[in-house]
Tab-separated table of N, CA and C in Angstrom:
chain	number	residue	atom	x	y	z
A	33	MET	N	129.662	6.146	72.651
A	33	MET	CA	129.525	6.932	71.643
A	33	MET	C	130.776	8.720	72.281
A	34	ARG	N	131.130	8.761	71.452
A	34	ARG	CA	132.338	9.396	71.807
A	34	ARG	C	132.162	11.897	71.045
A	35	ARG	N	131.576	12.427	71.747
A	35	ARG	CA	131.365	13.090	70.858
A	35	ARG	C	132.043	14.691	71.097
A	36	LEU	N	132.591	15.598	70.522
A	36	LEU	CA	133.502	16.700	71.727
A	36	LEU	C	132.619	18.319	70.429
A	37	ILE	N	132.709	18.342	71.916
A	37	ILE	CA	131.748	20.073	71.450
A	37	ILE	C	132.993	21.371	71.621
A	38	SER	N	132.796	22.077	71.259
A	38	SER	CA	133.908	23.603	70.934
A	38	SER	C	132.936	24.827	71.054
A	39	SER	N	133.333	25.348	71.651
A	39	SER	CA	133.133	26.297	71.541
A	39	SER	C	133.045	27.858	70.631
A	40	GLY	N	134.526	27.636	70.220
A	40	GLY	CA	135.664	27.895	68.567
A	40	GLY	C	136.476	28.675	69.875
A	41	SER	N	136.801	28.364	70.415
A	41	SER	CA	138.198	29.370	71.204
A	41	SER	C	138.994	29.064	70.489
A	42	THR	N	139.974	29.726	71.073
A	42	THR	CA	141.279	29.237	69.734
A	42	THR	C	141.950	28.527	70.981
A	43	PHE	N	141.837	29.040	72.267
A	43	PHE	CA	143.077	27.958	73.285
A	43	PHE	C	142.325	26.346	72.897
A	44	GLU	N	141.189	26.356	72.126
A	44	GLU	CA	140.961	24.717	72.442
A	44	GLU	C	141.768	23.556	71.832
A	45	SER	N	142.092	24.439	70.266
A	45	SER	CA	143.393	23.850	70.019
A	45	SER	C	144.471	23.821	69.725
A	46	GLN	N	144.784	25.226	70.481
A	46	GLN	CA	145.967	25.454	71.267
A	46	GLN	C	146.794	25.005	72.314
A	47	ILE	N	146.095	23.937	73.184
A	47	ILE	CA	145.689	24.106	74.163
A	47	ILE	C	145.835	22.243	74.185
A	48	GLY	N	144.535	21.884	73.480
A	48	GLY	CA	144.689	20.609	73.257
A	48	GLY	C	143.125	19.914	74.176
A	49	TYR	N	142.088	20.989	74.273
A	49	TYR	CA	141.030	20.462	74.944
A	49	TYR	C	139.406	20.872	74.345
A	50	SER	N	138.761	20.129	74.537
A	50	SER	CA	137.200	20.332	73.804
A	50	SER	C	136.339	21.443	75.289
A	51	ARG	N	135.643	21.956	74.800
A	51	ARG	CA	134.653	22.551	76.020
A	51	ARG	C	133.908	21.524	76.464
A	52	ALA	N	133.508	20.441	75.894
A	52	ALA	CA	132.409	19.840	76.234
A	52	ALA	C	132.910	18.692	75.318
A	53	VAL	N	132.648	17.176	76.066
A	53	VAL	CA	133.025	15.832	75.359
A	53	VAL	C	131.158	15.202	76.156
A	54	VAL	N	130.841	14.465	75.046
A	54	VAL	CA	129.385	13.845	75.243
A	54	VAL	C	129.738	12.588	75.066
A	55	SER	N	130.026	11.745	76.203
A	55	SER	CA	130.180	10.200	76.112
A	55	SER	C	129.414	9.548	76.810
A	56	GLY	N	128.299	8.834	75.978
A	56	GLY	CA	127.426	7.928	75.987
A	56	GLY	C	125.922	8.449	76.594
A	57	ASP	N	125.996	8.548	78.216
A	57	ASP	CA	124.768	9.312	78.489
A	57	ASP	C	125.488	11.130	79.038
A	58	TRP	N	126.790	11.047	79.210
A	58	TRP	CA	127.119	11.431	80.411
A	58	TRP	C	127.842	12.796	79.606
A	59	VAL	N	128.069	14.329	79.817
A	59	VAL	CA	128.339	15.396	79.304
A	59	VAL	C	129.567	15.993	80.625
A	60	PHE	N	130.545	16.332	79.851
A	60	PHE	CA	131.788	16.991	80.538
A	60	PHE	C	131.918	17.588	79.981
A	61	VAL	N	131.663	18.748	80.985
A	61	VAL	CA	132.199	20.402	80.688
A	61	VAL	C	133.023	20.969	81.250
A	62	SER	N	134.082	21.171	80.339
A	62	SER	CA	135.421	22.172	80.577
A	62	SER	C	135.270	22.531	81.316
A	63	GLY	N	136.291	22.970	82.903
A	63	GLY	CA	136.735	24.696	83.213
A	63	GLY	C	135.914	25.804	82.482
A	64	THR	N	134.987	26.184	82.647
A	64	THR	CA	134.624	27.444	82.292
A	64	THR	C	134.635	28.636	82.531
A	65	THR	N	135.148	29.425	81.847
A	65	THR	CA	135.220	31.245	82.465
A	65	THR	C	134.343	31.856	82.274
A	66	GLY	N	134.650	33.537	82.352
A	66	GLY	CA	133.440	34.912	82.276
A	66	GLY	C	133.600	34.876	81.168
A	67	TYR	N	134.999	34.850	79.879
A	67	TYR	CA	135.119	34.883	79.050
A	67	TYR	C	133.857	34.841	77.989
A	68	ASP	N	133.380	36.893	77.526
A	68	ASP	CA	132.484	36.576	76.698
A	68	ASP	C	133.097	36.446	75.420
A	69	TYR	N	132.605	35.385	74.244
A	69	TYR	CA	133.509	35.170	73.462
A	69	TYR	C	132.556	35.884	72.037
A	70	SER	N	131.918	36.736	72.053
A	70	SER	CA	131.303	37.096	71.092
A	70	SER	C	131.579	38.918	71.167
A	71	THR	N	131.965	39.673	72.378
A	71	THR	CA	132.934	40.646	72.397
A	71	THR	C	133.991	40.421	72.611
A	72	MET	N	134.655	38.949	72.743
A	72	MET	CA	135.899	38.772	73.671
A	72	MET	C	136.330	39.473	74.294
A	73	THR	N	135.241	39.752	75.619
A	73	THR	CA	135.878	40.567	76.708
A	73	THR	C	135.601	39.793	78.070
A	74	ILE	N	135.764	40.281	78.847
A	74	ILE	CA	136.305	39.787	80.486
A	74	ILE	C	135.335	40.499	81.030
A	75	SER	N	134.318	40.369	82.465
A	75	SER	CA	134.046	41.940	83.259
A	75	SER	C	134.844	41.694	84.300
A	76	ASP	N	135.420	42.472	85.437
A	76	ASP	CA	136.345	42.971	85.775
A	76	ASP	C	135.200	42.239	87.385
A	77	ASP	N	133.905	42.412	87.096
A	77	ASP	CA	132.849	41.925	87.820
A	77	ASP	C	133.062	40.331	88.355
A	78	VAL	N	132.275	39.811	89.329
A	78	VAL	CA	132.764	38.230	89.737
A	78	VAL	C	131.564	37.728	89.164
A	79	GLU	N	130.601	38.340	89.831
A	79	GLU	CA	128.987	37.799	89.653
A	79	GLU	C	128.770	38.081	88.368
A	80	GLU	N	129.588	39.092	87.268
A	80	GLU	CA	128.957	39.144	85.840
A	80	GLU	C	129.696	38.084	85.119
A	81	GLN	N	131.094	37.741	85.828
A	81	GLN	CA	131.742	36.886	85.018
A	81	GLN	C	131.043	35.021	85.431
A	82	THR	N	130.332	35.245	86.085
A	82	THR	CA	129.633	34.043	86.360
A	82	THR	C	128.395	33.406	85.954
A	83	ARG	N	127.826	34.783	85.705
A	83	ARG	CA	127.078	34.753	84.774
A	83	ARG	C	126.726	34.477	83.359
A	84	GLN	N	128.343	34.825	83.193
A	84	GLN	CA	129.045	34.847	82.035
A	84	GLN	C	129.247	33.332	81.647
A	85	ALA	N	129.787	32.804	82.361
A	85	ALA	CA	130.553	30.959	82.752
A	85	ALA	C	129.502	30.171	82.405
A	86	LEU	N	127.910	30.723	83.443
A	86	LEU	CA	126.817	30.133	83.164
A	86	LEU	C	126.504	30.027	81.599
A	87	ARG	N	126.306	30.996	80.797
A	87	ARG	CA	125.767	31.359	79.475
A	87	ARG	C	126.838	30.216	78.526
A	88	ASN	N	128.025	30.510	79.559
A	88	ASN	CA	128.573	29.770	77.745
A	88	ASN	C	128.905	28.231	77.889
A	89	ILE	N	128.283	27.907	79.188
A	89	ILE	CA	128.083	26.290	80.047
A	89	ILE	C	126.763	26.036	79.317
A	90	GLY	N	125.956	26.721	79.311
A	90	GLY	CA	124.317	26.558	78.585
A	90	GLY	C	124.410	26.362	77.619
A	91	ALA	N	125.204	26.797	76.724
A	91	ALA	CA	125.579	26.414	74.994
A	91	ALA	C	125.801	25.468	74.950
A	92	ALA	N	127.126	25.187	75.979
A	92	ALA	CA	127.545	23.830	75.380
A	92	ALA	C	126.608	22.405	75.723
A	93	LEU	N	126.175	23.234	77.282
A	93	LEU	CA	124.849	22.013	77.518
A	93	LEU	C	123.529	21.156	76.403
A	94	ALA	N	123.421	22.610	75.374
A	94	ALA	CA	122.327	22.182	74.401
A	94	ALA	C	122.955	22.108	73.162
A	95	GLU	N	123.774	22.303	72.972
A	95	GLU	CA	124.359	21.715	71.914
A	95	GLU	C	125.271	20.293	72.303
A	96	ALA	N	124.893	19.554	73.417
A	96	ALA	CA	125.056	18.286	73.570
A	96	ALA	C	123.848	17.654	73.751
A	97	GLY	N	122.508	18.707	73.624
A	97	GLY	CA	121.430	17.800	73.691
A	97	GLY	C	120.846	17.843	75.338
A	98	ALA	N	121.676	18.249	76.384
A	98	ALA	CA	121.000	18.513	77.668
A	98	ALA	C	121.384	19.709	78.136
A	99	SER	N	120.822	20.163	79.188
A	99	SER	CA	120.609	21.398	80.218
A	99	SER	C	121.234	21.217	81.887
A	100	PHE	N	120.500	21.963	81.910
A	100	PHE	CA	121.443	22.541	83.523
A	100	PHE	C	120.653	21.473	84.804
A	101	ALA	N	118.796	21.161	83.425
A	101	ALA	CA	118.100	20.317	84.717
A	101	ALA	C	119.355	18.860	84.689
A	102	ASP	N	120.269	18.887	83.688
A	102	ASP	CA	120.839	17.369	83.834
A	102	ASP	C	122.334	17.275	84.670
A	103	VAL	N	122.190	18.877	85.080
A	103	VAL	CA	124.273	18.272	85.945
A	103	VAL	C	123.365	17.962	86.933
A	104	VAL	N	124.838	17.056	87.167
A	104	VAL	CA	124.395	15.591	88.764
A	104	VAL	C	125.928	16.839	89.595
A	105	ARG	N	127.069	17.425	89.012
A	105	ARG	CA	128.383	17.527	89.515
A	105	ARG	C	128.636	18.870	89.490
A	106	VAL	N	129.005	20.336	89.945
A	106	VAL	CA	129.894	21.215	89.465
A	106	VAL	C	130.779	21.679	90.593
A	107	HIS	N	132.067	21.887	89.350
A	107	HIS	CA	133.259	22.538	90.708
A	107	HIS	C	133.425	24.136	89.978
A	108	TYR	N	133.351	24.767	91.108
A	108	TYR	CA	133.624	26.030	91.356
A	108	TYR	C	135.274	26.514	91.342
A	109	LEU	N	136.143	27.021	90.942
A	109	LEU	CA	137.284	27.595	91.031
A	109	LEU	C	137.058	29.110	91.439
A	110	LEU	N	137.990	29.290	91.941
A	110	LEU	CA	138.554	30.901	92.214
A	110	LEU	C	139.686	31.285	92.677
A	111	PRO	N	140.097	31.986	91.950
A	111	PRO	CA	141.697	32.469	92.998
A	111	PRO	C	141.071	32.928	94.034
A	112	ASN	N	140.112	33.639	94.929
A	112	ASN	CA	140.216	34.133	96.259
A	112	ASN	C	138.731	33.710	96.205
A	113	ILE	N	138.774	33.110	97.262
A	113	ILE	CA	137.987	32.317	97.860
A	113	ILE	C	137.000	33.270	98.376
A	114	ASP	N	137.229	34.419	99.319
A	114	ASP	CA	136.121	35.015	99.331
A	114	ASP	C	135.278	36.287	98.253
A	115	ASP	N	135.385	35.562	97.335
A	115	ASP	CA	134.262	35.928	96.255
A	115	ASP	C	133.115	34.829	95.669
A	116	PHE	N	134.032	33.770	96.323
A	116	PHE	CA	132.500	33.579	96.554
A	116	PHE	C	131.116	33.280	96.352
A	117	GLU	N	130.861	34.394	97.564
A	117	GLU	CA	129.203	34.495	98.158
A	117	GLU	C	128.912	35.395	97.531
A	118	ALA	N	129.428	36.446	96.892
A	118	ALA	CA	129.084	37.237	95.519
A	118	ALA	C	128.465	36.856	94.141
A	119	THR	N	129.021	35.057	94.105
A	119	THR	CA	128.076	34.131	92.565
A	119	THR	C	127.159	33.595	93.409
A	120	TRP	N	127.080	33.176	94.487
A	120	TRP	CA	125.640	33.041	95.263
A	120	TRP	C	124.144	33.594	94.209
A	121	PRO	N	124.050	34.921	93.998
A	121	PRO	CA	122.330	35.154	93.046
A	121	PRO	C	122.658	34.393	92.054
A	122	ALA	N	123.611	34.293	91.223
A	122	ALA	CA	123.593	33.797	89.875
A	122	ALA	C	123.558	32.207	89.676
A	123	LEU	N	124.068	31.957	90.821
A	123	LEU	CA	124.084	30.161	91.243
A	123	LEU	C	122.906	29.499	91.711
A	124	GLN	N	122.335	30.755	92.304
A	124	GLN	CA	120.954	30.117	92.887
A	124	GLN	C	119.680	29.853	91.866
A	125	GLU	N	119.912	31.312	90.700
A	125	GLU	CA	119.200	31.151	89.622
A	125	GLU	C	119.354	30.074	88.524
A	126	VAL	N	120.799	29.581	88.155
A	126	VAL	CA	120.239	28.138	87.218
A	126	VAL	C	121.098	27.068	88.438
A	127	PHE	N	121.191	26.740	89.760
A	127	PHE	CA	121.210	25.736	90.249
A	127	PHE	C	120.144	25.457	91.441
A	128	GLY	N	119.287	26.492	92.033
A	128	GLY	CA	118.648	26.334	93.109
A	128	GLY	C	117.707	25.213	93.140
A	129	GLU	N	117.173	24.985	92.363
A	129	GLU	CA	115.777	23.786	92.141
A	129	GLU	C	116.988	22.397	92.032
A	130	ILE	N	117.618	22.852	91.237
A	130	ILE	CA	118.266	21.057	91.041
A	130	ILE	C	119.316	20.764	92.123
A	131	ARG	N	120.014	21.705	92.070
A	131	ARG	CA	120.991	21.265	93.551
A	131	ARG	C	122.233	20.130	93.450
A	132	PRO	N	122.711	20.287	92.261
A	132	PRO	CA	123.799	18.418	91.844
A	132	PRO	C	125.054	19.125	93.493
A	133	ALA	N	125.795	18.078	93.677
A	133	ALA	CA	126.804	17.986	94.004
A	133	ALA	C	127.769	19.166	93.866
A	134	ALA	N	128.297	19.703	94.772
A	134	ALA	CA	129.107	20.746	94.490
A	134	ALA	C	130.830	21.016	95.375
A	135	THR	N	131.297	21.068	95.169
A	135	THR	CA	132.731	22.170	95.483
A	135	THR	C	133.520	23.083	94.618
A	136	ALA	N	133.206	23.839	95.897
A	136	ALA	CA	134.276	25.149	95.468
A	136	ALA	C	135.848	24.947	96.262
A	137	PHE	N	136.847	25.619	95.294
A	137	PHE	CA	138.061	25.700	95.471
A	137	PHE	C	138.794	26.849	95.527
A	138	GLU	N	140.051	27.359	95.796
A	138	GLU	CA	140.951	28.261	96.057
A	138	GLU	C	141.447	27.815	95.225
A	139	ALA	N	141.865	28.642	93.634
A	139	ALA	CA	143.499	27.587	93.005
A	139	ALA	C	143.307	29.022	92.040
A	140	LYS	N	144.812	29.716	91.803
A	140	LYS	CA	145.075	30.345	90.892
A	140	LYS	C	144.542	29.804	89.273
A	141	LEU	N	144.240	30.698	88.273
A	141	LEU	CA	143.231	30.707	87.217
A	141	LEU	C	144.400	30.887	86.211
A	142	SER	N	144.220	30.808	85.020
A	142	SER	CA	144.855	31.272	84.538
A	142	SER	C	145.569	32.874	83.826
A	143	SER	N	145.065	33.366	84.466
A	143	SER	CA	144.482	35.030	83.817
A	143	SER	C	144.524	35.503	85.318
A	144	ALA	N	144.908	36.643	85.262
A	144	ALA	CA	144.592	37.212	86.406
A	144	ALA	C	143.523	37.767	86.271
A	145	ALA	N	143.011	38.254	85.542
A	145	ALA	CA	141.249	38.639	84.589
A	145	ALA	C	140.284	37.724	85.036
A	146	MET	N	140.472	36.994	85.103
A	146	MET	CA	139.234	35.589	85.531
A	146	MET	C	138.876	35.232	87.017
A	147	LYS	N	137.606	36.004	87.476
A	147	LYS	CA	137.544	35.588	88.972
A	147	LYS	C	136.853	34.109	89.595
A	148	ILE	N	136.263	33.075	87.795
A	148	ILE	CA	135.903	32.028	88.840
A	148	ILE	C	135.970	31.565	87.325
A	149	GLU	N	136.103	29.912	87.431
A	149	GLU	CA	136.213	29.111	86.459
A	149	GLU	C	134.666	27.987	87.127
A	150	ILE	N	133.999	27.733	86.395
A	150	ILE	CA	133.246	26.718	86.349
A	150	ILE	C	133.613	25.371	85.601
A	151	GLU	N	133.362	24.170	86.255
A	151	GLU	CA	132.942	23.126	85.746
A	151	GLU	C	131.803	21.983	85.510
A	152	VAL	N	131.270	21.563	84.698
A	152	VAL	CA	130.532	20.994	85.372
A	152	VAL	C	129.782	19.244	84.455
A	153	THR	N	129.152	18.557	85.211
A	153	THR	CA	129.090	17.211	84.652
A	153	THR	C	127.760	16.729	84.966
A	154	ALA	N	126.800	16.254	83.917
A	154	ALA	CA	126.058	16.603	83.223
A	154	ALA	C	125.096	14.958	82.603
A	155	HIS	N	124.028	14.428	83.800
A	155	HIS	CA	123.816	13.057	83.329
A	155	HIS	C	122.513	12.994	82.105
A	156	LEU	N	122.530	12.281	80.745
A	156	LEU	CA	121.596	13.223	79.727
A	156	LEU	C	120.387	12.291	80.443
A	157	GLY	N	118.934	12.252	80.757
A	157	GLY	CA	117.668	12.387	80.463
A	157	GLY	C	118.031	12.399	82.170
A	158	GLN	N	118.099	12.727	82.852
A	158	GLN	CA	117.956	13.305	84.146
A	158	GLN	C	117.001	14.022	84.730
A	159	ALA	N	116.230	14.993	83.847
A	159	ALA	CA	115.453	16.438	84.093
A	159	ALA	C	114.051	15.495	84.265
């Protein structure tokens, strides 16, 4: 069974992707930035962007019937890898006990305002 989950962002239809895809017991959450869709803004602070990205991911996981406890893999993309350490407090709060497999990449993102993008894979029933 395949189910698409939308954040409501216009980018999804413009580009052709979903915030998340549920396929069987797996949940694949697309790269998610710190954009706050309720206010249509993004913070200048990388730690706050991380927190907002995690809130966005948490909402997608919940809609998929999953939680952060089900996350088995995470990718962090940052245009400036020197900013990674500033994200650690927020990441520790969410992933500290779960400790999924993780990789950080330095990569240009689609907007200069974006300081981090996070992608997760979850397996239902792992918690």
